Coordinates of C-alpha atoms in Angstrom, one line a residue:
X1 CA 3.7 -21.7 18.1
X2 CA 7.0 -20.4 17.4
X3 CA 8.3 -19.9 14.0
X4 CA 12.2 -20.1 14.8
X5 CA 13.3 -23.5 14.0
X6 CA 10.0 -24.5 13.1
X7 CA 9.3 -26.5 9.5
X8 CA 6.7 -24.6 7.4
X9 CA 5.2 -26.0 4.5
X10 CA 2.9 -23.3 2.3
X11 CA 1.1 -23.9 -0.6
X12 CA 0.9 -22.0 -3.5
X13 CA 4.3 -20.8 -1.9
X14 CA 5.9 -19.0 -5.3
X15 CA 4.5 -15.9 -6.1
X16 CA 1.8 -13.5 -4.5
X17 CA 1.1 -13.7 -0.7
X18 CA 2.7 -17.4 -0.4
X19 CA 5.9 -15.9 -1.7
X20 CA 5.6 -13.3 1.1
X21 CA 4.4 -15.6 3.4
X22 CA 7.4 -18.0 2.8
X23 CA 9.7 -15.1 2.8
X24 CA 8.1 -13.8 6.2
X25 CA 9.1 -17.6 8.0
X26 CA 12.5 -17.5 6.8
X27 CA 13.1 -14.4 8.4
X28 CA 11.8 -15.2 11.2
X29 CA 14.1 -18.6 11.0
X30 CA 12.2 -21.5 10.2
X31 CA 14.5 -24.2 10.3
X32 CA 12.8 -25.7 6.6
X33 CA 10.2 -24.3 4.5
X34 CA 8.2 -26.2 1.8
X35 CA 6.8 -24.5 -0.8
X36 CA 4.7 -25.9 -3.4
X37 CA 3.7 -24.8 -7.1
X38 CA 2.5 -27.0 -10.0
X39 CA 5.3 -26.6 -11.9
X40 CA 8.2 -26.1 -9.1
X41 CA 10.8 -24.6 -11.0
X42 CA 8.7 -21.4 -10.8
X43 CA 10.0 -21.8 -7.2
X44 CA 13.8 -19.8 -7.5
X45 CA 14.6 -19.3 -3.8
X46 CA 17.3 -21.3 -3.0
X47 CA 16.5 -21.1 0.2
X48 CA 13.3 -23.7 0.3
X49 CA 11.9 -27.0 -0.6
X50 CA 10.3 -26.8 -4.1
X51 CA 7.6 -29.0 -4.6
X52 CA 4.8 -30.7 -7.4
X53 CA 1.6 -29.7 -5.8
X54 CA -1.7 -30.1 -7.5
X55 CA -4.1 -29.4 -4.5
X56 CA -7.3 -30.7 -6.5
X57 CA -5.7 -34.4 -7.0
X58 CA -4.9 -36.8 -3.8
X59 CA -2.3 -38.9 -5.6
X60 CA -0.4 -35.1 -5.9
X61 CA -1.4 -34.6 -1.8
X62 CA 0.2 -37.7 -1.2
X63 CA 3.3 -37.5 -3.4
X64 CA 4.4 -34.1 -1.8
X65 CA 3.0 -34.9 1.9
X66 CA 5.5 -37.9 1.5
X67 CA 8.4 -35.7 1.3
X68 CA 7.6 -33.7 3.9
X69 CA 8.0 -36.1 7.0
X70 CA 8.9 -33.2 9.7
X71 CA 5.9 -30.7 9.2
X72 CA 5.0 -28.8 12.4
X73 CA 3.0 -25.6 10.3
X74 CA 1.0 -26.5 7.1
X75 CA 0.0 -22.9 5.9
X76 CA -3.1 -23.4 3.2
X77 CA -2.4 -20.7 0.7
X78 CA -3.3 -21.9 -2.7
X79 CA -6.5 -20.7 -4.3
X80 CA -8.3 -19.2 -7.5
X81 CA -10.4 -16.4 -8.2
X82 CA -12.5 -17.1 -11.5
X83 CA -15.7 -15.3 -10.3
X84 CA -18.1 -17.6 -11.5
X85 CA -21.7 -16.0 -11.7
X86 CA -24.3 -18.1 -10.5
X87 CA -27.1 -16.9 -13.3
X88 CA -25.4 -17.3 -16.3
X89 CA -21.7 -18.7 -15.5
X90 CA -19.8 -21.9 -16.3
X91 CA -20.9 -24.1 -13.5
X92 CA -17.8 -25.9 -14.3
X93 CA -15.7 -23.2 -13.3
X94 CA -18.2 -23.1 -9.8
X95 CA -17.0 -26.4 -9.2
X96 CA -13.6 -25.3 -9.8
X97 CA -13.6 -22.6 -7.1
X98 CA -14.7 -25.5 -4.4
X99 CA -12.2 -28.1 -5.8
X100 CA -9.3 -25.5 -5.3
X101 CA -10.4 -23.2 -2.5
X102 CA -12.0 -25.6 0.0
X103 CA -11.4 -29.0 -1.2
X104 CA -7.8 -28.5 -1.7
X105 CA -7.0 -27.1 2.0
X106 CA -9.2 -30.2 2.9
X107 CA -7.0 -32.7 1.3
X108 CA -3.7 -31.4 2.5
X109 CA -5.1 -30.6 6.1
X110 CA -6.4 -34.5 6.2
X111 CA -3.0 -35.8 5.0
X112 CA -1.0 -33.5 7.4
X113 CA -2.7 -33.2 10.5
X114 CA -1.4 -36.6 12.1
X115 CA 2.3 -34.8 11.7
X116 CA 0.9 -32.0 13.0
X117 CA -0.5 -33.4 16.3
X118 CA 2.9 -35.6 16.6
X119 CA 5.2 -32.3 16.0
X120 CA 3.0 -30.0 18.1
X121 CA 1.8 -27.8 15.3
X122 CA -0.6 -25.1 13.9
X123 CA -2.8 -24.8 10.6
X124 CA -3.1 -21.2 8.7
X125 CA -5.9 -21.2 6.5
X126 CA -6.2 -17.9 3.9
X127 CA -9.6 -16.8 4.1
X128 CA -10.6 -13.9 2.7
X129 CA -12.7 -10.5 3.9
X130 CA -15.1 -11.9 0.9
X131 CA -15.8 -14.7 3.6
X132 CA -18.5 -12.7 4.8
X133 CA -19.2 -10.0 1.5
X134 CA -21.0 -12.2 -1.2
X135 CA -19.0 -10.6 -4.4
X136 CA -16.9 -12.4 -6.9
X137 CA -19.7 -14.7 -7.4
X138 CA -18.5 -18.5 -6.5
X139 CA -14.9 -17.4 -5.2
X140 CA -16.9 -15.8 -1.9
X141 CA -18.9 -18.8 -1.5
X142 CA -15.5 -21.1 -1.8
X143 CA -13.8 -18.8 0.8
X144 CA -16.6 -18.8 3.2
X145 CA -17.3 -22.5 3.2
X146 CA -13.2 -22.6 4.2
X147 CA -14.3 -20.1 6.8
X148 CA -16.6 -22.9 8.5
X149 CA -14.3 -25.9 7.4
X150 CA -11.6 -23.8 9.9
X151 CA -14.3 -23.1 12.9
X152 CA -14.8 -26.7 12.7
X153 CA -11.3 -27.9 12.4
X154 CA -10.4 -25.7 15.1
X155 CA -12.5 -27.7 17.3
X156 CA -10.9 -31.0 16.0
X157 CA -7.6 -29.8 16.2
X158 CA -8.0 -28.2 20.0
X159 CA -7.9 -31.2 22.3
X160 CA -4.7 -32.4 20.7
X161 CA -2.8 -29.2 21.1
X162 CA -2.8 -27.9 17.2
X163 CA -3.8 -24.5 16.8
X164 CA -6.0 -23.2 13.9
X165 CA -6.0 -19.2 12.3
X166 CA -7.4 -17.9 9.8
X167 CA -6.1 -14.5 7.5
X168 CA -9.2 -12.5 6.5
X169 CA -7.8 -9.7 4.0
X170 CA -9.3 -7.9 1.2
X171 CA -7.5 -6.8 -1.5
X172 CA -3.7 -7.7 -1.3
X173 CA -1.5 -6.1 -3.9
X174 CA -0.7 -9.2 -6.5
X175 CA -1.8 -10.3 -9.9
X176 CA -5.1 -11.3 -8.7
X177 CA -6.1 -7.8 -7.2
X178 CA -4.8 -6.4 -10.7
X179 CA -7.1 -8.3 -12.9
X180 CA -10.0 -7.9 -10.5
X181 CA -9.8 -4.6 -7.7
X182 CA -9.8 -1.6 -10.0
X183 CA -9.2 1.1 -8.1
X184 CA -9.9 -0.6 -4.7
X185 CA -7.1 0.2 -2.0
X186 CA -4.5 -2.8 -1.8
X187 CA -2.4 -4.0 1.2
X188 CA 1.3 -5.1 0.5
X189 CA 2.0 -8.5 1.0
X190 CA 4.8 -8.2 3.0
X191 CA 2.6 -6.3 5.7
X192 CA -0.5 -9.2 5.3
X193 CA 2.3 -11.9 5.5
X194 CA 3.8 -10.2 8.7
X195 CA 0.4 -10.0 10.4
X196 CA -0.6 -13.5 9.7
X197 CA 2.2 -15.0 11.1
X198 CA 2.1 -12.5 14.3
X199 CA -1.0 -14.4 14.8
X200 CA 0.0 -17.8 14.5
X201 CA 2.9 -17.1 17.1
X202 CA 0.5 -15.0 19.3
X203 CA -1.9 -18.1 18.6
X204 CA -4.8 -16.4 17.4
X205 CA -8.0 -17.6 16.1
X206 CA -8.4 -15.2 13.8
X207 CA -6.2 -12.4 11.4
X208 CA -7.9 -9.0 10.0
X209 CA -5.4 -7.7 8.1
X210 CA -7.3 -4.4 6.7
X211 CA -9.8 -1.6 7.8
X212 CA -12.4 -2.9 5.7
X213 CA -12.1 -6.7 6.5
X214 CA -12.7 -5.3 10.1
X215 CA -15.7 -3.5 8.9
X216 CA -17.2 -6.1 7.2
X217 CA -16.5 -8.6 10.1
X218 CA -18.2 -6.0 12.6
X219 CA -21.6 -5.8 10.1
X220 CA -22.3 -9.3 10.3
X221 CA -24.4 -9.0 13.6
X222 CA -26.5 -6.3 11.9
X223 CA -29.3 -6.6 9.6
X224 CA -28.3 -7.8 6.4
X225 CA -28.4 -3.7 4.7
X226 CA -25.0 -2.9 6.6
X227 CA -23.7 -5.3 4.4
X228 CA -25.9 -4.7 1.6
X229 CA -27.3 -1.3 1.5
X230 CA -28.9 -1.4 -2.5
X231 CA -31.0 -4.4 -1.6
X232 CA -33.1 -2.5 1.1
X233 CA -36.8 -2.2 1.1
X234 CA -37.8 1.4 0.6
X235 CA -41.2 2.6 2.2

């Protein structure tokens, strides 16, 4: 998969990593990028395709898939981090997490993947490192049920020649490591955008973009203490 002259569509595509990740094609010459928002005239660069997307409602799916007839990379950006606590939290706002963070790459994946068999193409998915470190409540849950959807997907997608990767990251410098990463080191954007798309052209399965998404990735074989070192049994 090579990005020059390719036609990207990104949701999510106006601010944060989408912006960088839309920002990251066009230098790298995509011949037309999408880039969706709920309101699109938060979308400013004049460069792109602004579009109505609400991920969480199919007529919205099918409204913007419409106007994108010559998709060849659908990059699933768009997400929310509300943290829901599974003892005493909304369950509302539960649901919301899996509406947004997995249902929502499901709906535009099902309504784009026939374009992207025809036009040769490749699905990114934005996973995060919290796909395998339960914190945040729901949001980790969300982002690794997307982890699986992509395993799976990848499969699907294989024997017709489409390509699937996943960006694991933790904390990316944006509004959403402000409100919730304290004082937790943050990658730039730019640099997570730039490695993500390195591995779509380099057609990789899979994107760590930070030390400690590596880390957490390489803990998984071991007990579950690596991970979780307070819930050990002493004696």
């Amino acid at each position: 998969m090579k990005i020059q002259d390719s036609v990207v569509f990104v949701t999510g595509g106006g601010r944060g990593l989408g912006k960088a990740l839309v920002d990251e094609v066009l230098a790298r010459g995509a011949a037309k990028v999408y880039a969706t928002a709920r309101d699109p005239k938060t979308i400013t660069n004049p460069d792109v395709v602004p579009l109505q997307l609400e991920v969480t409602d199919p007529a919205s799916v099918a409204a913007a898939v419409a106007q994108a007839p010559d998709v060849n990379l659908l990059i699933n950006n768009a997400g929310v981090t509300l943290a829901a606590d599974y003892l005493n939290g909304d369950l509302e706002e539960v649901r919301r997490e899996f509406e947004i963070n997995f249902y929502g790459p499901l709906h535009m994946t099902r309504a784009l993947a026939p374009r992207l068999i025809a036009n040769g193409g490749h699905l990114l998915n934005i996973h995060s490192a919290l796909s395998w470190y339960a914190t945040l409540g729901a949001y980790a849950a969300s982002k690794a049920a997307l982890w699986s959807m992509s395993n799976a997907l990848r499969q699907d997608l294989h024997p017709h020649g489409v390509g699937v990767t996943g960006l694991h990251v933790g904390w990316v410098d944006t509004d959403l490591a402000t409100q919730w990463a304290g004082d937790a080191p943050r990658s730039a954007p730019a640099d997570v955008a730039r490695q993500a798309i390195d591995g779509v052209e380099a057609g990789l399965h899979e994107v760590l973009a930070d030390e400690w998404t590596r880390q957490v990735k390489g803990a998984l074989a071991a007990d579950i203490t690596a991970l979780y070192p307070h819930v050990a049994v002493n004696g």
